[in-house]
Amino acid sequence: MGTDGQRSLTGQQGRRGRQGRPGRALVTAAGVAALAFVPTAAGATPGSGVTATVVAEGTSPGPLRVEAPEGRADVTFTTATIAPGGSTGWHTHRGQLIVVVKSGTLTRTLDDCTVEETPAGTTFVEPAGRNHRHIGRNLGSEPVVLWVTYLLPEGSPLSDDADPVECRPGR
């Protein structure tokens, strides 16, 4: 021990001399050999016979918060087209939707009478539940094309009809 209570490293090495080195070499060799048996995530293999086509993509205006339904879920992917002047009618969903606006501009009136315009190239999450009534409209001159992923409790319809919200001017 040194004067401060610590061992002198040079003293240990000096006592061990050449005898300490074969032990280190064996430990190093064993470690390298063990690594050969550890699966690695970085060793990806190239794909073969797979093609993919991006059908729509969009960027959210902020973070997307998605919640899956409790229990088993039905995941459904649809494309919907709303003609100029058309609408979805007032409705709700039993689970969340992830929506990408592929073309056109979707104008939604929400249950609190706020109006949101979502242009092509953007995405949003539509909330679940009866207290989230809304209607989607195409107020433009070209079709609105939506790519929608539904995350619904097993066996649920894609949407449920809802009574319209009475939005008064100034509300």
mmCIF file of C-alpha atoms in Angstrom:
data_model
loop_
_atom_site.group_PDB
_atom_site.id
_atom_site.type_symbol
_atom_site.label_atom_id
_atom_site.label_comp_id
_atom_site.label_asym_id
_atom_site.label_seq_id
_atom_site.Cartn_x
_atom_site.Cartn_y
_atom_site.Cartn_z
ATOM 1 C CA MET A 1 0.000 0.000 0.000
ATOM 2 C CA GLY A 2 1.114 3.539 -0.650
ATOM 3 C CA THR A 3 1.135 6.171 2.009
ATOM 4 C CA ASP A 4 -2.418 7.316 1.126
ATOM 5 C CA GLY A 5 -3.966 3.827 1.499
ATOM 6 C CA GLN A 6 -3.963 2.971 -2.212
ATOM 7 C CA ARG A 7 -2.074 0.095 -3.786
ATOM 8 C CA SER A 8 0.828 0.894 -5.965
ATOM 9 C CA LEU A 9 0.002 -0.303 -9.463
ATOM 10 C CA THR A 10 3.637 -0.492 -10.375
ATOM 11 C CA GLY A 11 4.215 -2.649 -7.325
ATOM 12 C CA GLN A 12 1.517 -5.151 -8.407
ATOM 13 C CA GLN A 13 2.812 -5.339 -11.934
ATOM 14 C CA GLY A 14 6.342 -5.700 -10.686
ATOM 15 C CA ARG A 15 5.401 -8.654 -8.443
ATOM 16 C CA ARG A 16 3.365 -10.388 -11.151
ATOM 17 C CA GLY A 17 5.887 -9.763 -13.876
ATOM 18 C CA ARG A 18 5.340 -12.004 -16.880
ATOM 19 C CA GLN A 19 3.008 -14.347 -15.004
ATOM 20 C CA GLY A 20 0.126 -11.832 -15.154
ATOM 21 C CA ARG A 21 0.198 -11.533 -18.936
ATOM 22 C CA PRO A 22 -0.957 -15.063 -19.924
ATOM 23 C CA GLY A 23 -4.021 -14.628 -17.691
ATOM 24 C CA ARG A 24 -4.918 -11.380 -19.395
ATOM 25 C CA ALA A 25 -4.439 -12.930 -22.822
ATOM 26 C CA LEU A 26 -6.759 -15.820 -21.920
ATOM 27 C CA VAL A 27 -9.449 -13.449 -20.647
ATOM 28 C CA THR A 28 -9.163 -11.327 -23.784
ATOM 29 C CA ALA A 29 -9.324 -14.385 -26.057
ATOM 30 C CA ALA A 30 -12.332 -15.761 -24.162
ATOM 31 C CA GLY A 31 -14.121 -12.408 -24.493
ATOM 32 C CA VAL A 32 -13.485 -12.247 -28.230
ATOM 33 C CA ALA A 33 -14.663 -15.834 -28.674
ATOM 34 C CA ALA A 34 -17.835 -15.133 -26.679
ATOM 35 C CA LEU A 35 -18.670 -12.202 -28.936
ATOM 36 C CA ALA A 36 -18.856 -14.587 -31.879
ATOM 37 C CA PHE A 37 -21.936 -16.195 -30.292
ATOM 38 C CA VAL A 38 -23.799 -12.982 -29.395
ATOM 39 C CA PRO A 39 -26.521 -12.084 -31.928
ATOM 40 C CA THR A 40 -26.192 -8.579 -33.295
ATOM 41 C CA ALA A 41 -28.896 -6.228 -34.496
ATOM 42 C CA ALA A 42 -26.466 -4.433 -36.778
ATOM 43 C CA GLY A 43 -25.942 -7.502 -38.951
ATOM 44 C CA ALA A 44 -28.959 -6.810 -41.157
ATOM 45 C CA THR A 45 -29.350 -8.821 -44.325
ATOM 46 C CA PRO A 46 -30.376 -7.267 -47.624
ATOM 47 C CA GLY A 47 -33.971 -7.795 -48.680
ATOM 48 C CA SER A 48 -34.939 -9.815 -51.699
ATOM 49 C CA GLY A 49 -38.125 -9.944 -53.767
ATOM 50 C CA VAL A 50 -39.834 -7.100 -51.874
ATOM 51 C CA THR A 51 -41.236 -3.920 -53.391
ATOM 52 C CA ALA A 52 -42.978 -1.059 -51.652
ATOM 53 C CA THR A 53 -44.831 1.939 -52.989
ATOM 54 C CA VAL A 54 -45.396 5.092 -50.986
ATOM 55 C CA VAL A 55 -49.020 5.958 -51.644
ATOM 56 C CA ALA A 56 -49.220 9.049 -49.456
ATOM 57 C CA GLU A 57 -47.073 10.811 -46.918
ATOM 58 C CA GLY A 58 -47.601 13.818 -44.742
ATOM 59 C CA THR A 59 -46.022 15.783 -41.943
ATOM 60 C CA SER A 60 -47.817 16.537 -38.706
ATOM 61 C CA PRO A 61 -47.978 20.110 -37.421
ATOM 62 C CA GLY A 62 -46.748 18.842 -34.035
ATOM 63 C CA PRO A 63 -46.319 15.601 -32.101
ATOM 64 C CA LEU A 64 -48.727 12.770 -32.910
ATOM 65 C CA ARG A 65 -50.215 11.100 -29.846
ATOM 66 C CA VAL A 66 -51.763 7.772 -30.739
ATOM 67 C CA GLU A 67 -53.496 5.435 -28.306
ATOM 68 C CA ALA A 68 -54.499 1.907 -29.191
ATOM 69 C CA PRO A 69 -57.844 0.638 -27.911
ATOM 70 C CA GLU A 70 -57.849 -1.627 -24.884
ATOM 71 C CA GLY A 71 -58.080 -5.286 -25.802
ATOM 72 C CA ARG A 72 -57.954 -6.559 -29.356
ATOM 73 C CA ALA A 73 -57.908 -3.944 -32.094
ATOM 74 C CA ASP A 74 -58.933 -3.857 -35.728
ATOM 75 C CA VAL A 75 -56.470 -1.916 -37.866
ATOM 76 C CA THR A 76 -57.984 -0.848 -41.182
ATOM 77 C CA PHE A 77 -56.382 1.197 -43.930
ATOM 78 C CA THR A 78 -58.656 3.006 -46.396
ATOM 79 C CA THR A 79 -58.567 5.640 -49.063
ATOM 80 C CA ALA A 80 -61.455 8.098 -49.118
ATOM 81 C CA THR A 81 -62.290 10.659 -51.771
ATOM 82 C CA ILE A 82 -64.543 13.630 -51.066
ATOM 83 C CA ALA A 83 -65.801 15.332 -54.213
ATOM 84 C CA PRO A 84 -65.856 19.139 -54.420
ATOM 85 C CA GLY A 85 -68.823 20.315 -52.360
ATOM 86 C CA GLY A 86 -69.070 16.917 -50.593
ATOM 87 C CA SER A 87 -68.906 16.090 -46.891
ATOM 88 C CA THR A 88 -68.541 13.142 -44.543
ATOM 89 C CA GLY A 89 -71.608 14.065 -42.508
ATOM 90 C CA TRP A 90 -71.379 14.468 -38.738
ATOM 91 C CA HIS A 91 -69.868 11.384 -37.158
ATOM 92 C CA THR A 92 -67.604 9.951 -34.448
ATOM 93 C CA HIS A 93 -65.150 7.079 -34.192
ATOM 94 C CA ARG A 94 -64.753 4.467 -31.447
ATOM 95 C CA GLY A 95 -60.970 4.528 -31.864
ATOM 96 C CA GLN A 96 -58.343 6.899 -33.157
ATOM 97 C CA LEU A 97 -57.569 7.537 -36.804
ATOM 98 C CA ILE A 98 -54.314 8.587 -38.404
ATOM 99 C CA VAL A 99 -55.121 10.611 -41.514
ATOM 100 C CA VAL A 100 -52.867 11.758 -44.354
ATOM 101 C CA VAL A 101 -54.325 14.287 -46.792
ATOM 102 C CA LYS A 102 -52.959 13.154 -50.133
ATOM 103 C CA SER A 103 -54.585 15.869 -52.259
ATOM 104 C CA GLY A 104 -56.952 18.781 -51.865
ATOM 105 C CA THR A 105 -57.737 20.543 -48.604
ATOM 106 C CA LEU A 106 -59.941 18.956 -45.955
ATOM 107 C CA THR A 107 -61.986 21.410 -43.892
ATOM 108 C CA ARG A 108 -63.208 19.938 -40.596
ATOM 109 C CA THR A 109 -65.677 21.455 -38.177
ATOM 110 C CA LEU A 110 -65.152 20.026 -34.706
ATOM 111 C CA ASP A 111 -67.552 19.551 -31.805
ATOM 112 C CA ASP A 112 -66.517 22.888 -30.259
ATOM 113 C CA CYS A 113 -67.311 24.642 -33.571
ATOM 114 C CA THR A 114 -63.661 25.294 -34.389
ATOM 115 C CA VAL A 115 -62.743 24.862 -38.036
ATOM 116 C CA GLU A 116 -59.489 23.224 -39.108
ATOM 117 C CA GLU A 117 -58.128 23.245 -42.646
ATOM 118 C CA THR A 118 -55.725 20.439 -43.488
ATOM 119 C CA PRO A 119 -53.980 20.786 -46.867
ATOM 120 C CA ALA A 120 -52.346 18.078 -48.971
ATOM 121 C CA GLY A 121 -49.097 16.770 -47.517
ATOM 122 C CA THR A 122 -50.161 17.050 -43.899
ATOM 123 C CA THR A 123 -51.428 14.544 -41.375
ATOM 124 C CA PHE A 124 -53.382 14.501 -38.132
ATOM 125 C CA VAL A 125 -54.794 12.142 -35.529
ATOM 126 C CA GLU A 126 -58.545 12.161 -35.120
ATOM 127 C CA PRO A 127 -59.582 11.472 -31.513
ATOM 128 C CA ALA A 128 -61.936 8.725 -30.419
ATOM 129 C CA GLY A 129 -65.251 8.980 -28.628
ATOM 130 C CA ARG A 130 -68.764 10.371 -28.811
ATOM 131 C CA ASN A 131 -67.622 13.712 -27.452
ATOM 132 C CA HIS A 132 -65.477 14.247 -30.582
ATOM 133 C CA ARG A 133 -68.177 14.829 -33.207
ATOM 134 C CA HIS A 134 -66.922 16.309 -36.442
ATOM 135 C CA ILE A 135 -67.666 16.735 -40.115
ATOM 136 C CA GLY A 136 -65.197 16.823 -42.976
ATOM 137 C CA ARG A 137 -65.926 18.977 -46.022
ATOM 138 C CA ASN A 138 -64.361 19.640 -49.367
ATOM 139 C CA LEU A 139 -64.815 23.358 -49.963
ATOM 140 C CA GLY A 140 -62.311 23.363 -52.840
ATOM 141 C CA SER A 141 -62.559 22.691 -56.563
ATOM 142 C CA GLU A 142 -60.560 19.425 -56.673
ATOM 143 C CA PRO A 143 -61.262 16.104 -54.929
ATOM 144 C CA VAL A 144 -59.896 15.627 -51.416
ATOM 145 C CA VAL A 145 -58.121 12.286 -51.161
ATOM 146 C CA LEU A 146 -57.479 10.908 -47.677
ATOM 147 C CA TRP A 147 -55.433 7.897 -46.616
ATOM 148 C CA VAL A 148 -56.842 6.786 -43.287
ATOM 149 C CA THR A 149 -55.598 4.218 -40.777
ATOM 150 C CA TYR A 150 -58.288 3.241 -38.264
ATOM 151 C CA LEU A 151 -57.286 1.863 -34.832
ATOM 152 C CA LEU A 152 -60.620 0.573 -33.551
ATOM 153 C CA PRO A 153 -61.799 -1.834 -30.877
ATOM 154 C CA GLU A 154 -62.356 -5.235 -32.448
ATOM 155 C CA GLY A 155 -65.632 -5.451 -34.380
ATOM 156 C CA SER A 156 -66.336 -1.696 -34.370
ATOM 157 C CA PRO A 157 -67.721 0.095 -37.421
ATOM 158 C CA LEU A 158 -65.403 2.611 -39.073
ATOM 159 C CA SER A 159 -67.636 5.476 -37.905
ATOM 160 C CA ASP A 160 -70.907 6.189 -36.126
ATOM 161 C CA ASP A 161 -73.411 8.796 -37.327
ATOM 162 C CA ALA A 162 -73.791 11.731 -34.937
ATOM 163 C CA ASP A 163 -76.170 14.644 -34.496
ATOM 164 C CA PRO A 164 -74.805 17.889 -35.918
ATOM 165 C CA VAL A 165 -73.386 20.502 -33.603
ATOM 166 C CA GLU A 166 -75.234 23.818 -33.672
ATOM 167 C CA CYS A 167 -72.579 26.390 -34.371
ATOM 168 C CA ARG A 168 -73.818 29.933 -34.043
ATOM 169 C CA PRO A 169 -72.004 32.866 -35.637
ATOM 170 C CA GLY A 170 -69.246 34.094 -33.355
ATOM 171 C CA ARG A 171 -68.999 30.759 -31.541
#
